[in-house]
Tab-separated table of N, CA and C and ligand atoms in Angstrom:
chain	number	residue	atom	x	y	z
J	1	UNK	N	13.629	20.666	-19.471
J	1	UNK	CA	12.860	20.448	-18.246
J	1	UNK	C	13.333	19.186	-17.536
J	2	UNK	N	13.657	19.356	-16.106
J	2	UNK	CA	13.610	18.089	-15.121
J	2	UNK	C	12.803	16.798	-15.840
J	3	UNK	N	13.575	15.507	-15.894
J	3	UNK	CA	12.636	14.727	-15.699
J	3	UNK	C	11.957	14.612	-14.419
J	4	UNK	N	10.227	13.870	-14.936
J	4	UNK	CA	9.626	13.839	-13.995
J	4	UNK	C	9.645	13.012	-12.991
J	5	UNK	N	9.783	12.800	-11.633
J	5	UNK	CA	9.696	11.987	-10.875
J	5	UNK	C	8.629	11.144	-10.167
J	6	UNK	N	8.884	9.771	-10.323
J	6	UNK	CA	7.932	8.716	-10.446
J	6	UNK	C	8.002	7.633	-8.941
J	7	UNK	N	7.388	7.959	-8.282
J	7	UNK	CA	7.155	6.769	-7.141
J	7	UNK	C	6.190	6.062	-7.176
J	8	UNK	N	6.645	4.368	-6.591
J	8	UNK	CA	5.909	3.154	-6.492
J	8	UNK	C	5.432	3.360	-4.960
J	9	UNK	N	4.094	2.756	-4.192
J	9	UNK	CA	3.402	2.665	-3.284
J	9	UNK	C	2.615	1.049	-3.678
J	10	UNK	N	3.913	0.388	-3.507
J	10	UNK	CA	3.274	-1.046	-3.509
J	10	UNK	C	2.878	-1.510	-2.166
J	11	UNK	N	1.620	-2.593	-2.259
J	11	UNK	CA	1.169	-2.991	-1.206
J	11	UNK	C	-0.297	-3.834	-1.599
J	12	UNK	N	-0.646	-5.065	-0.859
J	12	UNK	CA	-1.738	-5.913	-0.783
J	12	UNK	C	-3.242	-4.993	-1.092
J	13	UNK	N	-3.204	-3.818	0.104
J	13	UNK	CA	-4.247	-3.119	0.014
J	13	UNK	C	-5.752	-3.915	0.273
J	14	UNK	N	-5.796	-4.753	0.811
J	14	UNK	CA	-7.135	-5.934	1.647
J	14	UNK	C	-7.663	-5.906	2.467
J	15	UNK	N	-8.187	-4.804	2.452
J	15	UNK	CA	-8.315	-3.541	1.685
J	15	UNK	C	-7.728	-2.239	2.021
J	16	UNK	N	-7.738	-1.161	1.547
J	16	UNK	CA	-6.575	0.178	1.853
J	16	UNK	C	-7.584	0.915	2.967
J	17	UNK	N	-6.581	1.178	4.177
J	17	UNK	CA	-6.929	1.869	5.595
J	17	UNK	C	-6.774	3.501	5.084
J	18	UNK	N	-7.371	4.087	6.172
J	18	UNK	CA	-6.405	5.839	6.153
J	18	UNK	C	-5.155	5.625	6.341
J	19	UNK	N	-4.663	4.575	6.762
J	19	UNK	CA	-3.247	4.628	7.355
J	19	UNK	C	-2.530	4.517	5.661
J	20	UNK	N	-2.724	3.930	4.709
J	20	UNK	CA	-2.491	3.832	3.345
J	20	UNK	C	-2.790	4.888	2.768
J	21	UNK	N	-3.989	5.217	3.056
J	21	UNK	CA	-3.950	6.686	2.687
J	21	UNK	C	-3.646	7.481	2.695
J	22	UNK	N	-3.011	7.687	3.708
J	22	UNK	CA	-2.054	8.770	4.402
J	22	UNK	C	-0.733	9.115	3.400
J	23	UNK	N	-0.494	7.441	3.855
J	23	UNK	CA	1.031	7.489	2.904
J	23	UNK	C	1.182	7.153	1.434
J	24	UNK	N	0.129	7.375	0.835
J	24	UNK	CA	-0.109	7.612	-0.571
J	24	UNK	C	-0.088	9.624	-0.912
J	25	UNK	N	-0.744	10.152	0.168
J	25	UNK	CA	-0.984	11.332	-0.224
J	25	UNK	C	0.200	11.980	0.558
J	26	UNK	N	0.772	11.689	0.938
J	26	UNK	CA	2.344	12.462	1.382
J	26	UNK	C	3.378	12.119	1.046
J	27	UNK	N	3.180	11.327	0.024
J	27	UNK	CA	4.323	10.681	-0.818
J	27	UNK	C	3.573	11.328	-2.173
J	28	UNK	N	2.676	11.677	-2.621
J	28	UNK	CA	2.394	12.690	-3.818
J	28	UNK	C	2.790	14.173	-3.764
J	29	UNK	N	3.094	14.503	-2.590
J	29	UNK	CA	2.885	15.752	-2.013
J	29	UNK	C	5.201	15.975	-2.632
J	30	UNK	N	5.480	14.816	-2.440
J	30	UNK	CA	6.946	15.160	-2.326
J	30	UNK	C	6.902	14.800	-4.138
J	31	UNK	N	5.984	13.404	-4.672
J	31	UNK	CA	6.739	13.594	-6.294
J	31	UNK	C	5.826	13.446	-6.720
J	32	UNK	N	6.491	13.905	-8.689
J	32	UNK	CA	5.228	14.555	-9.846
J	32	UNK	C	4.243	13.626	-9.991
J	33	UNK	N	4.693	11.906	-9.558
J	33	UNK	CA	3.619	11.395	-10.033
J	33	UNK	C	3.441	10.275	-8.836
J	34	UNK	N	2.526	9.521	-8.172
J	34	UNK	CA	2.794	8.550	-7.649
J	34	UNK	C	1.583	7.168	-8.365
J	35	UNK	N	2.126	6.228	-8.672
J	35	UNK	CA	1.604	4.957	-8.882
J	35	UNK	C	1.761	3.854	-7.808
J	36	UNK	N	0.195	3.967	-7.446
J	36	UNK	CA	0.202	2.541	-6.301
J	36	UNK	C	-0.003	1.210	-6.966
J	37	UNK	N	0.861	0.150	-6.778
J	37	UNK	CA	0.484	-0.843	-7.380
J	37	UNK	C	-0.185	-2.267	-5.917
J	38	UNK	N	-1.244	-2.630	-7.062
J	38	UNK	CA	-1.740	-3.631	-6.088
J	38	UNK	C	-1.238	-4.792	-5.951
J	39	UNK	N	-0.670	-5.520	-5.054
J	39	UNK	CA	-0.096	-6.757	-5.229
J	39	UNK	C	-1.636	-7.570	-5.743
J	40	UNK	N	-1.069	-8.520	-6.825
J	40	UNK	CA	-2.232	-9.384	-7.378
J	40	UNK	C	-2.453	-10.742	-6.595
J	41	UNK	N	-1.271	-11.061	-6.337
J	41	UNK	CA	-1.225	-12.623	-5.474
J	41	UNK	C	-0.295	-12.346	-4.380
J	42	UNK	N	-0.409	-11.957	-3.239
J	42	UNK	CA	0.335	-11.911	-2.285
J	42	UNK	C	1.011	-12.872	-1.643
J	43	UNK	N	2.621	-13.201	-1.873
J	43	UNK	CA	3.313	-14.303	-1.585
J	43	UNK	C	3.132	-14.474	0.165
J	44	UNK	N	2.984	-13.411	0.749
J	44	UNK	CA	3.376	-13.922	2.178
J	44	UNK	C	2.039	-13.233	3.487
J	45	UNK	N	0.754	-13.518	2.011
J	45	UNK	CA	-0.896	-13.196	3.124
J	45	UNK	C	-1.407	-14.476	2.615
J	46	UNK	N	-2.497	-15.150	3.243
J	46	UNK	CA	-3.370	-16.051	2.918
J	46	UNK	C	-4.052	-15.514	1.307
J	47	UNK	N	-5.344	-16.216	1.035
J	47	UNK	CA	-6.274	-15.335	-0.001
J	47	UNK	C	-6.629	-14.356	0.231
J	48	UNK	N	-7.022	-13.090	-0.560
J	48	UNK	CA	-7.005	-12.205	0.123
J	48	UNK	C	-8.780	-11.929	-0.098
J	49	UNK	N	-9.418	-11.139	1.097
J	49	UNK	CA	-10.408	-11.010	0.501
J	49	UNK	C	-11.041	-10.427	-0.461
J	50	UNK	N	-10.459	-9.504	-0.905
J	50	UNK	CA	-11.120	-8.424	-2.150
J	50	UNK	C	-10.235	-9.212	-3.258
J	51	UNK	N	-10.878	-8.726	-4.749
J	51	UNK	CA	-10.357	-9.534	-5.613
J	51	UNK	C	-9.577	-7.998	-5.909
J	52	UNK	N	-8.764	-8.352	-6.671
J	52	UNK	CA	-7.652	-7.164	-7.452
J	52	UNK	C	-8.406	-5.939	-7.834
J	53	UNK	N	-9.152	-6.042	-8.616
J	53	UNK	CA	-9.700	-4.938	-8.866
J	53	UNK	C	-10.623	-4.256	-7.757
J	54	UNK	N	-11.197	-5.003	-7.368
J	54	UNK	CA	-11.920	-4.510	-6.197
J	54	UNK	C	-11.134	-3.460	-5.262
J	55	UNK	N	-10.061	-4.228	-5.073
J	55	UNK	CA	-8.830	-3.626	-4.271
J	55	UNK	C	-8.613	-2.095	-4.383
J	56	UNK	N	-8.061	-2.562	-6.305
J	56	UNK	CA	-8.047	-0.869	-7.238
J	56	UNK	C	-8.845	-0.063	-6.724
J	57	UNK	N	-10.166	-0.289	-7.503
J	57	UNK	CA	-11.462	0.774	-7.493
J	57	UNK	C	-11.607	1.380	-5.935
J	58	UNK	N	-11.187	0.830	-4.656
J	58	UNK	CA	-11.097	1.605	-3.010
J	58	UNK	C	-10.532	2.626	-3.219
J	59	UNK	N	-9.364	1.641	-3.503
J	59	UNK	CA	-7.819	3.362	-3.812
J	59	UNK	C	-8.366	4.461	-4.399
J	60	UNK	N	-8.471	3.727	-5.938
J	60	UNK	CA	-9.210	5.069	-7.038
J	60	UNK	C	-10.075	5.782	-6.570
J	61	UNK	N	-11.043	5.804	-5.437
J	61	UNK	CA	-12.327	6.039	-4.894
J	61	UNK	C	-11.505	7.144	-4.113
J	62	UNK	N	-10.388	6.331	-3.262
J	62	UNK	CA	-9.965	7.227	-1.779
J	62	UNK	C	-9.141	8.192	-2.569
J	63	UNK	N	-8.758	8.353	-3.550
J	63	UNK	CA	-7.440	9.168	-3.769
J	63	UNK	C	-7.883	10.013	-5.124
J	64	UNK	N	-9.118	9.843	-5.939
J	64	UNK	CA	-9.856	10.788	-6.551
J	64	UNK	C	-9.330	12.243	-6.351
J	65	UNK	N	-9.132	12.935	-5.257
J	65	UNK	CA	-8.622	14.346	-5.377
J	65	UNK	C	-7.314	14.753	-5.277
J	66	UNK	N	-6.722	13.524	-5.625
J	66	UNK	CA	-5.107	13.931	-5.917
J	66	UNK	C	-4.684	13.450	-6.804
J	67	UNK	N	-4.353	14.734	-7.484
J	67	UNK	CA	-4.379	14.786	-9.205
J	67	UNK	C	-3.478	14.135	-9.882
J	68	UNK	N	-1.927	13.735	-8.821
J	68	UNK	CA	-1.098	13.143	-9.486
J	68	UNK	C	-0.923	11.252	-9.302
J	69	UNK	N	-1.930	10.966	-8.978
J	69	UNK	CA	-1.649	8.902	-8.140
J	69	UNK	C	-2.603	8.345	-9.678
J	70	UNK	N	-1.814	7.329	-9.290
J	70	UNK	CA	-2.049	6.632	-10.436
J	70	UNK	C	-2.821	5.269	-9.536
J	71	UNK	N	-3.438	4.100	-9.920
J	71	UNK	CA	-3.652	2.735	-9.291
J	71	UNK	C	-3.741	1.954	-10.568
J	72	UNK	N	-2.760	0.803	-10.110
J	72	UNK	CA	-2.518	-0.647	-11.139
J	72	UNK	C	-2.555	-1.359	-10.201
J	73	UNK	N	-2.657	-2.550	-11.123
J	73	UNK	CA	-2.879	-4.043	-10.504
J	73	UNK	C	-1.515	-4.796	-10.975
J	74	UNK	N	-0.716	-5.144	-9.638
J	74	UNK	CA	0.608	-5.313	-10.459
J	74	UNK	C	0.991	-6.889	-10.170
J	75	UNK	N	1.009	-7.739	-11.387
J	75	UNK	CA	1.727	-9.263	-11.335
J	75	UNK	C	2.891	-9.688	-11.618
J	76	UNK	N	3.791	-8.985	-11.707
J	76	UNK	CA	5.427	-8.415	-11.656
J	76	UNK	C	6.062	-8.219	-11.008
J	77	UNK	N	7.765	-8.738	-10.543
J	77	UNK	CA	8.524	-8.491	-9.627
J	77	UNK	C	8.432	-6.274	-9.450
J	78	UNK	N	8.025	-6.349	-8.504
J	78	UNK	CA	8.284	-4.916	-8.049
J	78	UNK	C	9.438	-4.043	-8.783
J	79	UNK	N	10.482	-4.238	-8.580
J	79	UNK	CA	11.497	-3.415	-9.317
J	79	UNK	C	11.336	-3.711	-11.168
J	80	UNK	N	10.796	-4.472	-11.625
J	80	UNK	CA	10.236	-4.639	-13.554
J	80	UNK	C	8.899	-3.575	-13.010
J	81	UNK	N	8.128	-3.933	-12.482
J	81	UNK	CA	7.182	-2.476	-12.296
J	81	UNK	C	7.693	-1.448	-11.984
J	82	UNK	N	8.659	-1.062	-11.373
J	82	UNK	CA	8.901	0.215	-11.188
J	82	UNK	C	9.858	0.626	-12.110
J	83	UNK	N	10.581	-0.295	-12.998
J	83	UNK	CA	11.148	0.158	-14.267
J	83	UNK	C	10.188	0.288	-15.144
J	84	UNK	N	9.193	-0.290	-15.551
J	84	UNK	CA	8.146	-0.286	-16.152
J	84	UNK	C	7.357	1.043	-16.576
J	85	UNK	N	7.510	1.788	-15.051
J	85	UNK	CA	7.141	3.190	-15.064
J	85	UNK	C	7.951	3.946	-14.920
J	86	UNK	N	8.694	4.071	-15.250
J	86	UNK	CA	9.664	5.227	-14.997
J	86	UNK	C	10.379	5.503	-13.373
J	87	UNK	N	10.062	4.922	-12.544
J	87	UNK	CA	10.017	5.271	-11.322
J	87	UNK	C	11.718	5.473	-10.890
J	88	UNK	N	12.102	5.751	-9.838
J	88	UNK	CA	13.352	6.096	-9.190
J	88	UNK	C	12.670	5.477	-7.663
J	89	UNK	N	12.138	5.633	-7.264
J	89	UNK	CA	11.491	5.371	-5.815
J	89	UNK	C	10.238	4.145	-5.967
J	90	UNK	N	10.675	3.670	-4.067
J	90	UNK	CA	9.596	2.590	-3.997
J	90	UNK	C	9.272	3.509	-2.792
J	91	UNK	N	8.159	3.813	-2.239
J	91	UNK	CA	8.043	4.287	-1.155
J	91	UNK	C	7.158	3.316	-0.122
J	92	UNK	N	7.424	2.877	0.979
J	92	UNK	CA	6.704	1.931	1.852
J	92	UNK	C	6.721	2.999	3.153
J	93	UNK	N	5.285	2.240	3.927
J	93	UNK	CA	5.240	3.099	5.227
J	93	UNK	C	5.519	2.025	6.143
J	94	UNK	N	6.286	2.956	7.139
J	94	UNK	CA	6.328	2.021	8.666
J	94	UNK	C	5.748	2.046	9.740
J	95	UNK	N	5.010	1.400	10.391
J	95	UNK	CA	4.753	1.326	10.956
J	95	UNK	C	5.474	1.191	13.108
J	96	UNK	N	4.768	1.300	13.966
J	96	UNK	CA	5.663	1.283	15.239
J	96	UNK	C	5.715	-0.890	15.204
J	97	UNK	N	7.394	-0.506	15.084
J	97	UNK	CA	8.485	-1.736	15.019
J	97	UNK	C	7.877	-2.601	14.007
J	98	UNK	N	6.449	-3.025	14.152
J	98	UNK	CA	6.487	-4.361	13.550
J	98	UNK	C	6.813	-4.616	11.598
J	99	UNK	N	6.644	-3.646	11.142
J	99	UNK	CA	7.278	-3.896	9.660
J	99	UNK	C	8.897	-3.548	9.364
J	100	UNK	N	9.762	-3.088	10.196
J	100	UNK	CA	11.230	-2.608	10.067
J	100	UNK	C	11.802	-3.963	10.051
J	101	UNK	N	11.257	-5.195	10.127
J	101	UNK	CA	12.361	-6.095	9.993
J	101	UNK	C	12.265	-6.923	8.608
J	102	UNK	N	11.038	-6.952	8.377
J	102	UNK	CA	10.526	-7.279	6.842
J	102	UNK	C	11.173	-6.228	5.999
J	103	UNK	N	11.006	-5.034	6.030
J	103	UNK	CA	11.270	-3.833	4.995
J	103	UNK	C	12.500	-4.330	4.830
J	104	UNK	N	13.388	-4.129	6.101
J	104	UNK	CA	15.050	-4.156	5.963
J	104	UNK	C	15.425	-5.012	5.020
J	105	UNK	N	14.995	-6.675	5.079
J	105	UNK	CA	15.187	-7.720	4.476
J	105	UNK	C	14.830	-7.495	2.682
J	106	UNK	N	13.536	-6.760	2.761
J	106	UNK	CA	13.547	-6.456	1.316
J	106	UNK	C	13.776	-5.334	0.869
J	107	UNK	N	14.155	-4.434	1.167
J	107	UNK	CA	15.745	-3.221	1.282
J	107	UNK	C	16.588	-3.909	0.034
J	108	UNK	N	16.784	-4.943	1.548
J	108	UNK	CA	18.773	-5.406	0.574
J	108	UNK	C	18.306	-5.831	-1.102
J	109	UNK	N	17.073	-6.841	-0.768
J	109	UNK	CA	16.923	-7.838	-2.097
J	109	UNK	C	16.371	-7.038	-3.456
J	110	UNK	N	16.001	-5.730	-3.106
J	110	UNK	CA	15.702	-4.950	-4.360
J	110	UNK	C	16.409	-4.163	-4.514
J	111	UNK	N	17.552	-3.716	-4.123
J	111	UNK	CA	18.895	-3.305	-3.812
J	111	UNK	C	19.724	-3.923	-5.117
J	112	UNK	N	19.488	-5.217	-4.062
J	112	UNK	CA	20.596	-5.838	-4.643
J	112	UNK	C	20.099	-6.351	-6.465
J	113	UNK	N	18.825	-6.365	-6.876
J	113	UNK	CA	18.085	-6.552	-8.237
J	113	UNK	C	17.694	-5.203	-9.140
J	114	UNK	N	17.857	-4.064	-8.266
J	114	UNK	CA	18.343	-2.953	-8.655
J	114	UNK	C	18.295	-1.620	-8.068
J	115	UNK	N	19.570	-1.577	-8.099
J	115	UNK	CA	20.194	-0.568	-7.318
J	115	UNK	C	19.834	1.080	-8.054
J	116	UNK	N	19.409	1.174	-8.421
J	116	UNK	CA	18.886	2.632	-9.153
J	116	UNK	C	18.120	2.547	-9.080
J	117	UNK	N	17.219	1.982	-8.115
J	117	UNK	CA	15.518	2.195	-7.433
J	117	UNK	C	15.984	2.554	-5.906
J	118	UNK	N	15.587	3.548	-5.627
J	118	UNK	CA	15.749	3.627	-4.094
J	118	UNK	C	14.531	3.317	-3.366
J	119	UNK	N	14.484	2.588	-2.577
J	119	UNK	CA	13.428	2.109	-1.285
J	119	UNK	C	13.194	3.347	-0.417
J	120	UNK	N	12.538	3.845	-0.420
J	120	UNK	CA	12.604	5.244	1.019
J	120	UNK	C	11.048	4.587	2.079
J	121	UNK	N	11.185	5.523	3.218
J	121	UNK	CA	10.005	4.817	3.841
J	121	UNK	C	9.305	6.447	4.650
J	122	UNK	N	8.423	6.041	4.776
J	122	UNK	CA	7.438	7.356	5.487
J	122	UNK	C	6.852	6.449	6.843
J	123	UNK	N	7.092	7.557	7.546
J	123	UNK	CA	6.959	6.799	9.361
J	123	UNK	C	5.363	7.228	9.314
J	124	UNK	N	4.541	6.301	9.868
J	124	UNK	CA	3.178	6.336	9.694
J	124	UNK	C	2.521	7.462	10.469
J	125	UNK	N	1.981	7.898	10.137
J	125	UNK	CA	0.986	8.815	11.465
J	125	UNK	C	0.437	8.541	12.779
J	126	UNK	N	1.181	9.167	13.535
J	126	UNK	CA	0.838	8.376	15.205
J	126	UNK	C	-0.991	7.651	15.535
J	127	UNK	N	-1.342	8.700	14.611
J	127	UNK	CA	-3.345	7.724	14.780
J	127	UNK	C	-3.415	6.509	14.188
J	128	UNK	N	-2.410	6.532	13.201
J	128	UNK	CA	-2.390	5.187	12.208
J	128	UNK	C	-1.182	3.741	12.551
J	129	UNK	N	-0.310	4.332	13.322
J	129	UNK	CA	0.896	3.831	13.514
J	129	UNK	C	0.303	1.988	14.058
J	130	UNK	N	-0.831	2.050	14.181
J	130	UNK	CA	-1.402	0.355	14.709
J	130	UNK	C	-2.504	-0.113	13.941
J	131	UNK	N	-2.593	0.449	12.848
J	131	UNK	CA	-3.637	0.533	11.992
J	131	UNK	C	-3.159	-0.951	10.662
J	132	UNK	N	-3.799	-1.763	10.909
J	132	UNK	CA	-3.717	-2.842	9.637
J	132	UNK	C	-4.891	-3.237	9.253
J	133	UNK	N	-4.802	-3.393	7.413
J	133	UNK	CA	-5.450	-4.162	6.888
J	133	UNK	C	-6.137	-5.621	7.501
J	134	UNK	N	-5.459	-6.521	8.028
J	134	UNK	CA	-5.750	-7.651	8.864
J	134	UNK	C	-6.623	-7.302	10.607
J	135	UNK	N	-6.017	-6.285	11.272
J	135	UNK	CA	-6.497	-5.623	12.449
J	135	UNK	C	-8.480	-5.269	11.474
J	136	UNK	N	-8.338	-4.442	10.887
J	136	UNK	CA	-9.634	-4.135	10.458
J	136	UNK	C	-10.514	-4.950	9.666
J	137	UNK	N	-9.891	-6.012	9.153
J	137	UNK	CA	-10.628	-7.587	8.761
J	137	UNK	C	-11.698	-7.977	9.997
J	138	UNK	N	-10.657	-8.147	11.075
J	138	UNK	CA	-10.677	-8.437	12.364
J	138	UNK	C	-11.921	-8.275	12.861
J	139	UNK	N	-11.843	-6.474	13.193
J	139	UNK	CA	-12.705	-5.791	14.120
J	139	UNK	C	-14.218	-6.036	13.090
J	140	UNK	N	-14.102	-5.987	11.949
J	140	UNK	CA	-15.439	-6.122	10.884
J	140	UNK	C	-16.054	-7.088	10.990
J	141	UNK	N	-15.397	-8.103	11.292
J	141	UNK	CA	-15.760	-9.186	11.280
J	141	UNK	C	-16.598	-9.733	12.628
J	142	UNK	N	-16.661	-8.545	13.516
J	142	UNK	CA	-17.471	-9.145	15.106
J	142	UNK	C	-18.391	-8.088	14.657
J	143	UNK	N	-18.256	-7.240	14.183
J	143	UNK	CA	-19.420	-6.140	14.197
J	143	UNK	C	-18.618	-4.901	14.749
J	144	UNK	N	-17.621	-4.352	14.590
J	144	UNK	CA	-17.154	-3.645	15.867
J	144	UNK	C	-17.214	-1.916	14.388
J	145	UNK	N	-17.061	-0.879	15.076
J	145	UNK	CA	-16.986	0.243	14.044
J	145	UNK	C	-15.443	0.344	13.685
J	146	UNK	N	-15.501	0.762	12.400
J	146	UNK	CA	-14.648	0.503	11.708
J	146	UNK	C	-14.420	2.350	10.984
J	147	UNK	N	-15.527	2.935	11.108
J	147	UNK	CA	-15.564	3.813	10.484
J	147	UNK	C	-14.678	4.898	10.496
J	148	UNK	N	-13.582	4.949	11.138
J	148	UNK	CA	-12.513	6.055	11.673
J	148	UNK	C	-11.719	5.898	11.162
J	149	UNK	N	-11.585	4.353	10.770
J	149	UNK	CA	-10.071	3.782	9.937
J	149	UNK	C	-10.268	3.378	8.781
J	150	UNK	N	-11.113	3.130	7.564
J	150	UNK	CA	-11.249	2.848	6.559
J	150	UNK	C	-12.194	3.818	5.896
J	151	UNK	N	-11.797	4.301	4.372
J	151	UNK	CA	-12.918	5.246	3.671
J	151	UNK	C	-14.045	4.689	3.671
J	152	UNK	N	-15.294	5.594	3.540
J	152	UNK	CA	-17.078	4.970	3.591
J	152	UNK	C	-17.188	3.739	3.135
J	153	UNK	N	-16.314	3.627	1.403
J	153	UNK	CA	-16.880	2.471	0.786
J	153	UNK	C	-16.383	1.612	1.030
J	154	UNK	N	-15.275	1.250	1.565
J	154	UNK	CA	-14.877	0.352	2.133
J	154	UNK	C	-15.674	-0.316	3.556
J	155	UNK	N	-15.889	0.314	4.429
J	155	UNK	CA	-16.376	0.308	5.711
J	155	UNK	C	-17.766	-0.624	5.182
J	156	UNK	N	-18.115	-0.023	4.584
J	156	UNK	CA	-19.755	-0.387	4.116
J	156	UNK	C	-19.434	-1.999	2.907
J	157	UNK	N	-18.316	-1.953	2.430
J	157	UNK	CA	-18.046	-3.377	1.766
J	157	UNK	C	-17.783	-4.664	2.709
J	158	UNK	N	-16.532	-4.366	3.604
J	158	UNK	CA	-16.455	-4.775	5.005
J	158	UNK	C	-17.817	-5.780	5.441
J	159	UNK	N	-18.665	-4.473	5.694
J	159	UNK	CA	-19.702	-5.049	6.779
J	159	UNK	C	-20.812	-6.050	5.640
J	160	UNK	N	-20.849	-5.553	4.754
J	160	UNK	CA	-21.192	-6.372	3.692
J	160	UNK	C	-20.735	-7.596	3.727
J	161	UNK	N	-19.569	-8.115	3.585
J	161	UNK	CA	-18.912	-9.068	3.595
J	161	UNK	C	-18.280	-9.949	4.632
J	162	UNK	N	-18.363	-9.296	5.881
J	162	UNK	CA	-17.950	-9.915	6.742
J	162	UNK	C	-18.564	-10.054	8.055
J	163	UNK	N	-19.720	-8.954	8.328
J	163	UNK	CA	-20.449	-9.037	9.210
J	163	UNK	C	-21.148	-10.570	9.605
J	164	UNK	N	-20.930	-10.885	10.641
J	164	UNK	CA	-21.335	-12.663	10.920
J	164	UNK	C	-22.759	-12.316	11.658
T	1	ADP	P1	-0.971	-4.401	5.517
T	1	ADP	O1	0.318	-4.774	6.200
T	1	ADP	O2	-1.849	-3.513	6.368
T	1	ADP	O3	-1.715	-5.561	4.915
T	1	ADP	P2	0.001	-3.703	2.887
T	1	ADP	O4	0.746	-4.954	2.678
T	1	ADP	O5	-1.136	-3.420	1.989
T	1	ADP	O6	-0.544	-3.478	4.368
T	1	ADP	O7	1.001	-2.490	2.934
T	1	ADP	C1	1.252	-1.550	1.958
T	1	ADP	C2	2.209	-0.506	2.513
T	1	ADP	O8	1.526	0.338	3.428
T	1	ADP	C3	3.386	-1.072	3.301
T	1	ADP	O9	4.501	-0.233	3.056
T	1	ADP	C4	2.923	-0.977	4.738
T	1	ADP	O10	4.010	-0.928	5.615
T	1	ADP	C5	2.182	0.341	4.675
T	1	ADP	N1	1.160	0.507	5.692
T	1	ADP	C6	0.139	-0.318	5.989
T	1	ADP	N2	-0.646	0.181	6.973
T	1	ADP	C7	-0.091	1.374	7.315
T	1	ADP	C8	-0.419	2.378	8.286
T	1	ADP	N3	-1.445	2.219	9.099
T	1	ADP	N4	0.366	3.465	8.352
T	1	ADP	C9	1.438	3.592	7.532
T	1	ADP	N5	1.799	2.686	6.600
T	1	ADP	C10	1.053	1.591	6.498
């Protein structure tokens, strides 16, 4: 039998949008297994607001009916996690322009730390294509609805937490 094929869906997740969602469940749709890992300390966001697990348990919540995703909490250079699991793939989504110059840059550098991981990317969904974690901090944070772009429990943690 084929070995099975294993993709990474790393990302902050502070907390995970539909737009994450999206590209968690169409990146399961192409392999046998997908594992999202949570960044634990994000080198290049402030603190983040949800603690790690917190983070997890959204995902686990949003992605419950797809039988093959996995969610970890990952404190490891990305490519040792994705050797870690078996993986062949990192899969990241793009967004319109503003993440293609970051990705590119870390393209080369996990490339170049290992080259038998391929980076692939999934172009976001035109409803989602302006959709960020930080954008929906944002809007939560005046009171504004949120409910179109983030799953229930999230939306409802949000306003919990950030409603002024
Ligand atoms: P953010 O930039 O919103 O804080 P993360 O750092 O958690 O997101 O990103 C995790 C992955 O999800 C990255 O590959 C990012 O480009 C992708 N992503 C984030 N938001 C969206 C979206 N709305 N549509 C498609 N991909 C997205």
């Amino acid at each position: 039998m084929a070995k099975e094929k294993v993709a990474i869906c790393p990302g902050s997740y502070d907390p995970v949008t539909n737009g994450h969602v999206d590209i968690i469940t169409r990146a399961s749709r192409v392999f046998d297994k997908v594992v999202v890992a949570v960044v634990n300390n994000p080198v290049r966001k402030e603190k983040t607001l949800f603690t790690a697990e917190e983070r997890k348990a959204f995902i686990e919540d949003a992605t419950a009916e797809l039988g093959n995703v996995g969610v970890e909490v990952m404190s490891n250079l990305l490519v040792e996690f994705a050797k870690e699991h078996g993986a062949s793939a990192v899969i990241k989504g793009l967004r319109a322009i503003s993440d293609f110059e970051y990705e590119f840059e870390m393209n080369q550098l996990n490339r170049k730390l290992a080259p038998e991981i391929e980076s692939m990317y999934i172009f976001a969904s035109a409803n989602y294509s302006f959709l960020s974690s930080t954008g929906v901090k944002e809007i939560a944070t005046f009171g504004g609805d949120i409910s179109d772009l983030v799953p229930g429990p999230v939306a409802k943690a949000l306003a919990e937490r950030l409603a002024r």
